[in-house]
Short mmCIF file of C-alpha atoms in Angstrom, two decimals:
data_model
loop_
_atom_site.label_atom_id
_atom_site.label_comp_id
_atom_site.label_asym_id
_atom_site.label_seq_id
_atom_site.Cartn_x
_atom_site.Cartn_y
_atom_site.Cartn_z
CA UNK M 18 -27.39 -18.47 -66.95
CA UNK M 19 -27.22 -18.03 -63.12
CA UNK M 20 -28.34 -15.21 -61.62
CA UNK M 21 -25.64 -14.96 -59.13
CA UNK M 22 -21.70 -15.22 -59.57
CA UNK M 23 -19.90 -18.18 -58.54
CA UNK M 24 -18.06 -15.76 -56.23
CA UNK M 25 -21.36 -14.14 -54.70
CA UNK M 26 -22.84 -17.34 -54.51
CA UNK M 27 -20.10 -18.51 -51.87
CA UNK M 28 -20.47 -14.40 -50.10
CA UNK M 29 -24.27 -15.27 -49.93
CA UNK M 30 -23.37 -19.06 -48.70
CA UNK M 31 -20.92 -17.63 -45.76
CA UNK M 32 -23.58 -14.98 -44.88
CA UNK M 33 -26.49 -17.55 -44.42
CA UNK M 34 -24.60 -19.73 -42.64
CA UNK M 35 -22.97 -16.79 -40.06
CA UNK M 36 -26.77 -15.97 -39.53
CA UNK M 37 -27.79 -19.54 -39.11
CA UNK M 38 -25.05 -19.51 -36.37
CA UNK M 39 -25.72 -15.99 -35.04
CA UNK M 40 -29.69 -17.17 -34.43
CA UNK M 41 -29.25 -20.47 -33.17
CA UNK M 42 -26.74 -18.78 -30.56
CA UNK M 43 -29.73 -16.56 -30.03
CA UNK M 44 -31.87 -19.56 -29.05
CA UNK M 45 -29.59 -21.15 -27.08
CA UNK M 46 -29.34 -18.13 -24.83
CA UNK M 47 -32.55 -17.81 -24.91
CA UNK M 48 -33.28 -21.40 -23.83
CA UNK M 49 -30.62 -20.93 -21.48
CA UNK M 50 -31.35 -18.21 -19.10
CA UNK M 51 -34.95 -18.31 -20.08
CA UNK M 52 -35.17 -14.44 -21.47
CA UNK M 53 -34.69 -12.39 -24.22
CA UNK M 54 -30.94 -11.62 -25.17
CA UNK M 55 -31.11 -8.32 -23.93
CA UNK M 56 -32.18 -8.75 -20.74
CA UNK M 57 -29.81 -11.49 -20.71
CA UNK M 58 -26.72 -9.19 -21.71
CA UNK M 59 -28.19 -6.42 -18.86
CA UNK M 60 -28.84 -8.33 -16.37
CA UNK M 61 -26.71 -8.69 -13.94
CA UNK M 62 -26.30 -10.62 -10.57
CA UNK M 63 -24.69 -9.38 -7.06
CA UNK M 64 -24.16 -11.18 -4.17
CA UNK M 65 -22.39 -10.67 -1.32
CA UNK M 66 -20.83 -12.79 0.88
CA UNK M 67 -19.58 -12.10 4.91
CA UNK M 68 -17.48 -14.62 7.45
CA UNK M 69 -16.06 -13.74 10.85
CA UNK M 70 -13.14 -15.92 12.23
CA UNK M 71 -12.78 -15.10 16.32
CA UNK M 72 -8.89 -15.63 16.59
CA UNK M 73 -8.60 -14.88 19.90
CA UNK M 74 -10.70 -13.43 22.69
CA UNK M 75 -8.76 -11.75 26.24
CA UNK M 76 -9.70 -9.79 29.56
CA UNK M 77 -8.02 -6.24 29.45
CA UNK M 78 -7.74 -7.03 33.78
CA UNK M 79 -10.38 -3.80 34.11
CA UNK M 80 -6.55 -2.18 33.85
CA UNK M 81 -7.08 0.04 30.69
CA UNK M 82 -7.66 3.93 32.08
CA UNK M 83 -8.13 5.80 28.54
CA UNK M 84 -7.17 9.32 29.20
CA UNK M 85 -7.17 11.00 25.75
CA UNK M 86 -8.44 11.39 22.14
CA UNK M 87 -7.29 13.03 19.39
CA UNK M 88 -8.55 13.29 15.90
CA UNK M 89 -6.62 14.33 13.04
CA UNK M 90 -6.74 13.74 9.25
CA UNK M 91 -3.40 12.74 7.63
CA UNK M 92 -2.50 13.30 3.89
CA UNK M 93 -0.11 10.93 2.14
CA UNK M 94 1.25 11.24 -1.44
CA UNK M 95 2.72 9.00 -3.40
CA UNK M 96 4.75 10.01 -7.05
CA UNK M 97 6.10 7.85 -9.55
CA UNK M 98 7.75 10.13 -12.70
CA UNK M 99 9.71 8.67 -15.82
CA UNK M 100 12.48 11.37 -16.49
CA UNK M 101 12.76 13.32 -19.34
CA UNK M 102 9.54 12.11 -20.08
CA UNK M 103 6.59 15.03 -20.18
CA UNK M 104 4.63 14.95 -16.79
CA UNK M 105 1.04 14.41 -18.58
CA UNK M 106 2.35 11.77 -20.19
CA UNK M 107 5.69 9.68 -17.77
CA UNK M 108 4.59 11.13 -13.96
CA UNK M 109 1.25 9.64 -11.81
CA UNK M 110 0.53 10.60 -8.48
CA UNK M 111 -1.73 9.49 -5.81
CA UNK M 112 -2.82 11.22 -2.70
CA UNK M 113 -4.73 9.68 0.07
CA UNK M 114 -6.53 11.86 3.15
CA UNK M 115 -6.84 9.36 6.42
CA UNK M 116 -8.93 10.93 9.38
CA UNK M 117 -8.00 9.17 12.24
CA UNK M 118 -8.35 8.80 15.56
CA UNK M 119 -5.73 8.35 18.01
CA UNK M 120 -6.50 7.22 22.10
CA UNK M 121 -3.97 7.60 24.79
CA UNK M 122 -4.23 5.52 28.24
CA UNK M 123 -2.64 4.26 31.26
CA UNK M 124 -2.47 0.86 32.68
CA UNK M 125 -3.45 1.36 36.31
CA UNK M 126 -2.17 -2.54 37.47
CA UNK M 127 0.91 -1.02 37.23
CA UNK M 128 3.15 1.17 39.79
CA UNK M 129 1.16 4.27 41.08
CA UNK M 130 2.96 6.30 44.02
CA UNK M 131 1.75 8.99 45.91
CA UNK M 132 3.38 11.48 47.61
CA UNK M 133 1.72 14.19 50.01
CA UNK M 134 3.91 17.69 50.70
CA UNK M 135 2.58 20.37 52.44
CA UNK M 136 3.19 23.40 50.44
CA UNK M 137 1.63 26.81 51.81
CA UNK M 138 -0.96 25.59 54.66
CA UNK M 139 -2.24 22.98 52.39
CA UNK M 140 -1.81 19.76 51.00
CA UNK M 141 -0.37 19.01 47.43
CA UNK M 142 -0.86 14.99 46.64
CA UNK M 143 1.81 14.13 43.71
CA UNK M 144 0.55 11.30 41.76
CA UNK M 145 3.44 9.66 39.70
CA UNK M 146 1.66 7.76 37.15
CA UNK M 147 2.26 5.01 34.60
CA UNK M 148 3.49 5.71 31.07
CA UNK M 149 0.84 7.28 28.87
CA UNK M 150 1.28 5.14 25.66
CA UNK M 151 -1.12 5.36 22.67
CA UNK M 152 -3.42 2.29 21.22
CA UNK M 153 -2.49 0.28 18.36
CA UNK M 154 -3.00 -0.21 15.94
CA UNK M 155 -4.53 3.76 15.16
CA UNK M 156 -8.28 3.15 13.84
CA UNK M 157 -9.61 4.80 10.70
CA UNK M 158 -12.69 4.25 8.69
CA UNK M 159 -11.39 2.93 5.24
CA UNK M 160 -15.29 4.70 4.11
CA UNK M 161 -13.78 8.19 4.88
CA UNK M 162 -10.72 7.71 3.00
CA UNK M 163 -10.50 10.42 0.33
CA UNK M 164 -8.20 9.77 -3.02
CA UNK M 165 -6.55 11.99 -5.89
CA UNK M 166 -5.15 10.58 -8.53
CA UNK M 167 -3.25 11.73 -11.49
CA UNK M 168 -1.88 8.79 -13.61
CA UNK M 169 -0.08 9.87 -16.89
CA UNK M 170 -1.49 8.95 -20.08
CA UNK M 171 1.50 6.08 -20.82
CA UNK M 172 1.44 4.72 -17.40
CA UNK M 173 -0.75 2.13 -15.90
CA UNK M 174 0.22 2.10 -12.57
CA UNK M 175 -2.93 2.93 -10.23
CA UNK M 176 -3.42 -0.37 -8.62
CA UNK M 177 -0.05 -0.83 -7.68
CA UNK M 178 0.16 2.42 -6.49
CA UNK M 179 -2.95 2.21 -5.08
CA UNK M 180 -1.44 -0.76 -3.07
CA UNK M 181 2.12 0.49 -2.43
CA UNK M 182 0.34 3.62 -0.39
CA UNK M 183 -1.71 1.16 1.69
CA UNK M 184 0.51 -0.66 2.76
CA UNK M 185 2.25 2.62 4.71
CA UNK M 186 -1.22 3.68 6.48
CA UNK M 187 -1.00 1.78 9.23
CA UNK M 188 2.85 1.97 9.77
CA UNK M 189 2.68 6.03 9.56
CA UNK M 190 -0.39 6.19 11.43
CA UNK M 191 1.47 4.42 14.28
CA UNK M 192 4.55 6.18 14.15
CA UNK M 193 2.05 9.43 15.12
CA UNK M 194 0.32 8.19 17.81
CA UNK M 195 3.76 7.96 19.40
CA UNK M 196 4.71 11.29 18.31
CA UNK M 197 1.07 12.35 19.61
CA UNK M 198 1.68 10.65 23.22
CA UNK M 199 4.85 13.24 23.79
CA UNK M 200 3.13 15.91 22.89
CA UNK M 201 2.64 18.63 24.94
CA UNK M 202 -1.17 18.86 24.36
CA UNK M 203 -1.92 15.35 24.73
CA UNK M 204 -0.43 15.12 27.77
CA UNK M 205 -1.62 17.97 29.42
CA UNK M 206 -5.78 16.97 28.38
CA UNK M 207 -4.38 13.06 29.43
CA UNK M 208 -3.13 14.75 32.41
CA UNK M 209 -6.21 16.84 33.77
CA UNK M 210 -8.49 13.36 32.91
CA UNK M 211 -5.83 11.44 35.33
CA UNK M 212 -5.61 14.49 38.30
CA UNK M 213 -9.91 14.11 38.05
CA UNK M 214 -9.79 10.56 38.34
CA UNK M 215 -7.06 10.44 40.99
CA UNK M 216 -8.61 12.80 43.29
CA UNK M 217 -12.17 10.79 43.78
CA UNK M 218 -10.07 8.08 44.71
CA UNK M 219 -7.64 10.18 46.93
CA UNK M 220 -10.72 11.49 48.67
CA UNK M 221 -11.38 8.72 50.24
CA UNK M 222 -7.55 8.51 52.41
CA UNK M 223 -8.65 8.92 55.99
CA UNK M 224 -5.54 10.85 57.01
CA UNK M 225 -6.53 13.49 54.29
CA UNK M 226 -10.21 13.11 55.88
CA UNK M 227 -8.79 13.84 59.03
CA UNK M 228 -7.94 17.87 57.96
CA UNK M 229 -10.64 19.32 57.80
CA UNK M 230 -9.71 23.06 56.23
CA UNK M 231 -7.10 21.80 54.38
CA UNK M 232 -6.37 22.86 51.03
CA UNK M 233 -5.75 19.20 48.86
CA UNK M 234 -4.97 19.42 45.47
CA UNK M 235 -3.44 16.43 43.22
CA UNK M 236 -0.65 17.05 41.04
CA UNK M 237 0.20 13.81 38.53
CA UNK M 238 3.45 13.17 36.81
CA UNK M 239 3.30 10.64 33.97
CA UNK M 240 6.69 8.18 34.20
CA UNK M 241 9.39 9.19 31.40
CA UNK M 242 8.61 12.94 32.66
CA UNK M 243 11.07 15.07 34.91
CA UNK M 244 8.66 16.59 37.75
CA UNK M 245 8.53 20.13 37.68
CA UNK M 246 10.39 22.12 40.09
CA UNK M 247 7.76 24.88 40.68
CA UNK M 248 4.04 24.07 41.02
CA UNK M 249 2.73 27.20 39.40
CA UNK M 250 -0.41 27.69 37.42
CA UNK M 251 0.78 27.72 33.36
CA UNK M 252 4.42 27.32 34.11
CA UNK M 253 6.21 24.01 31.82
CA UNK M 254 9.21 21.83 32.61
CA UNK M 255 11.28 21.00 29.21
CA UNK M 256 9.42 17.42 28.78
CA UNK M 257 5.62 19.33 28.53
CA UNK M 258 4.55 18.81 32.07
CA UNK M 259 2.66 21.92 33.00
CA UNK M 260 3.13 22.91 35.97
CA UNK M 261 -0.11 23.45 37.34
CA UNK M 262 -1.47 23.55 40.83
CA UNK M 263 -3.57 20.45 40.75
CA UNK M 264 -7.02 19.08 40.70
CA UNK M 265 -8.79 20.22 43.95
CA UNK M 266 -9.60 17.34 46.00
CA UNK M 267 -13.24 17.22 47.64
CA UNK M 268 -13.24 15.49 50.81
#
């Protein structure tokens, strides 16, 4: 009489041949990779890879006065809800804080005109100056970028939400910068870097040398503004020129 059923006979059969498989897989790894199978299933490899491709390289013509920087950290949500669905469960959101920084110029190959008046016994040099326009595209560091997410429990929507809120950085960071360029305060710190700079270089007029005691101050209107009609200290005109005196000029 056998000791072991016909049916437990084919269990026992099945088994030893599973672990026949099972340790011959074993040493195959092994052989493989040349280590134990744990090490083998821990292990793991990185690499990292980096190319540059130089599309296109220009001169700037020295022309490229930067007169302003502002830094500011934008928040951006985006929220995708199934109705009548509970929140935990139909609704994700995703929130994104961008600190960026945002530079203002002048190009200085274009128009510059100067105009002297003499206002009081002295000299008042307005300066209308090209457009102050912002760079672009606005640079961020994608390191400093802070997310929030809340993604319901039957959704599985973070990567494409994730993408979706990307892809409106760059276009809402530029639509600020030219919000940021009409502003008020931009232009008035854009303004007092311009008066500095155009008053070493107005210094140097020989009919403003030639007055000695005279009071010379530079006054600069950036084009798209309406000049001012009085030239008082903290006065504004409706576009955000203040209506300062000027930059002294040192002759």
């Amino acid at each position: 009489m056998s000791l072991f059923p016909g049916k437990m006979k084919i269990a026992l059969f099945l088994a030893a041949m599973l672990l026949s498989a099972a340790a011959g897989a074993v040493l195959a790894l092994k052989f493989a990779t040349g280590t134990d199978l744990s090490d083998a299933l821990l292990q793991r490899k990185i690499s990292e890879e980096f190319s540059e491709k130089i599309a296109r390289i220009r001169a700037t013509q020295g022309d490229v006065l930067e007169l302003a920087v502002l830094e500011s950290t934008l928040t951006f949500e985006l929220t995708d809800a199934w109705e009548n669905v509970p929140a935990e469960l139909g609704a994700s959101s995703l929130r994104v804080r961008v600190p960026a920084v945002f530079r203002f110029f002048v190009r200085i190959s274009e128009p510059i005109r100067v105009s002297v008046e003499e206002k009081g016994g002295g000299v008042l040099c307005r300066v209308d100056a090209p457009k102050l326009a912002p760079v672009l595209p606005v640079a961020f560091d994608t390191s400093r970028l802070a997310w929030e997410r809340d993604i319901g429990l039957l959704r599985f929507n973070r990567d494409e939400m994730t993408d979706a809120l990307h892809e409106k950085i760059s276009r809402r960071l530029m639509i600020s910068a030219k919000s940021h360029a009409k502003s008020a305060a931009v232009r008035d710190a854009a303004r007092r870097a311009f008066e500095r700079f155009a008053a070493q270089w107005l210094s140097e007029i020989r009919a403003l040398k030639n007055r000695p005691g005279a009071e010379i101050s530079v006054r600069v209107v950036f084009d798209g503004e309406t000049p001012p009609q009085k030239e008082t200290a903290g006065e504004t005109d409706g576009n955000g020129a203040a209506g300062t005196a000027g930059v002294p000029v040192t002759l």
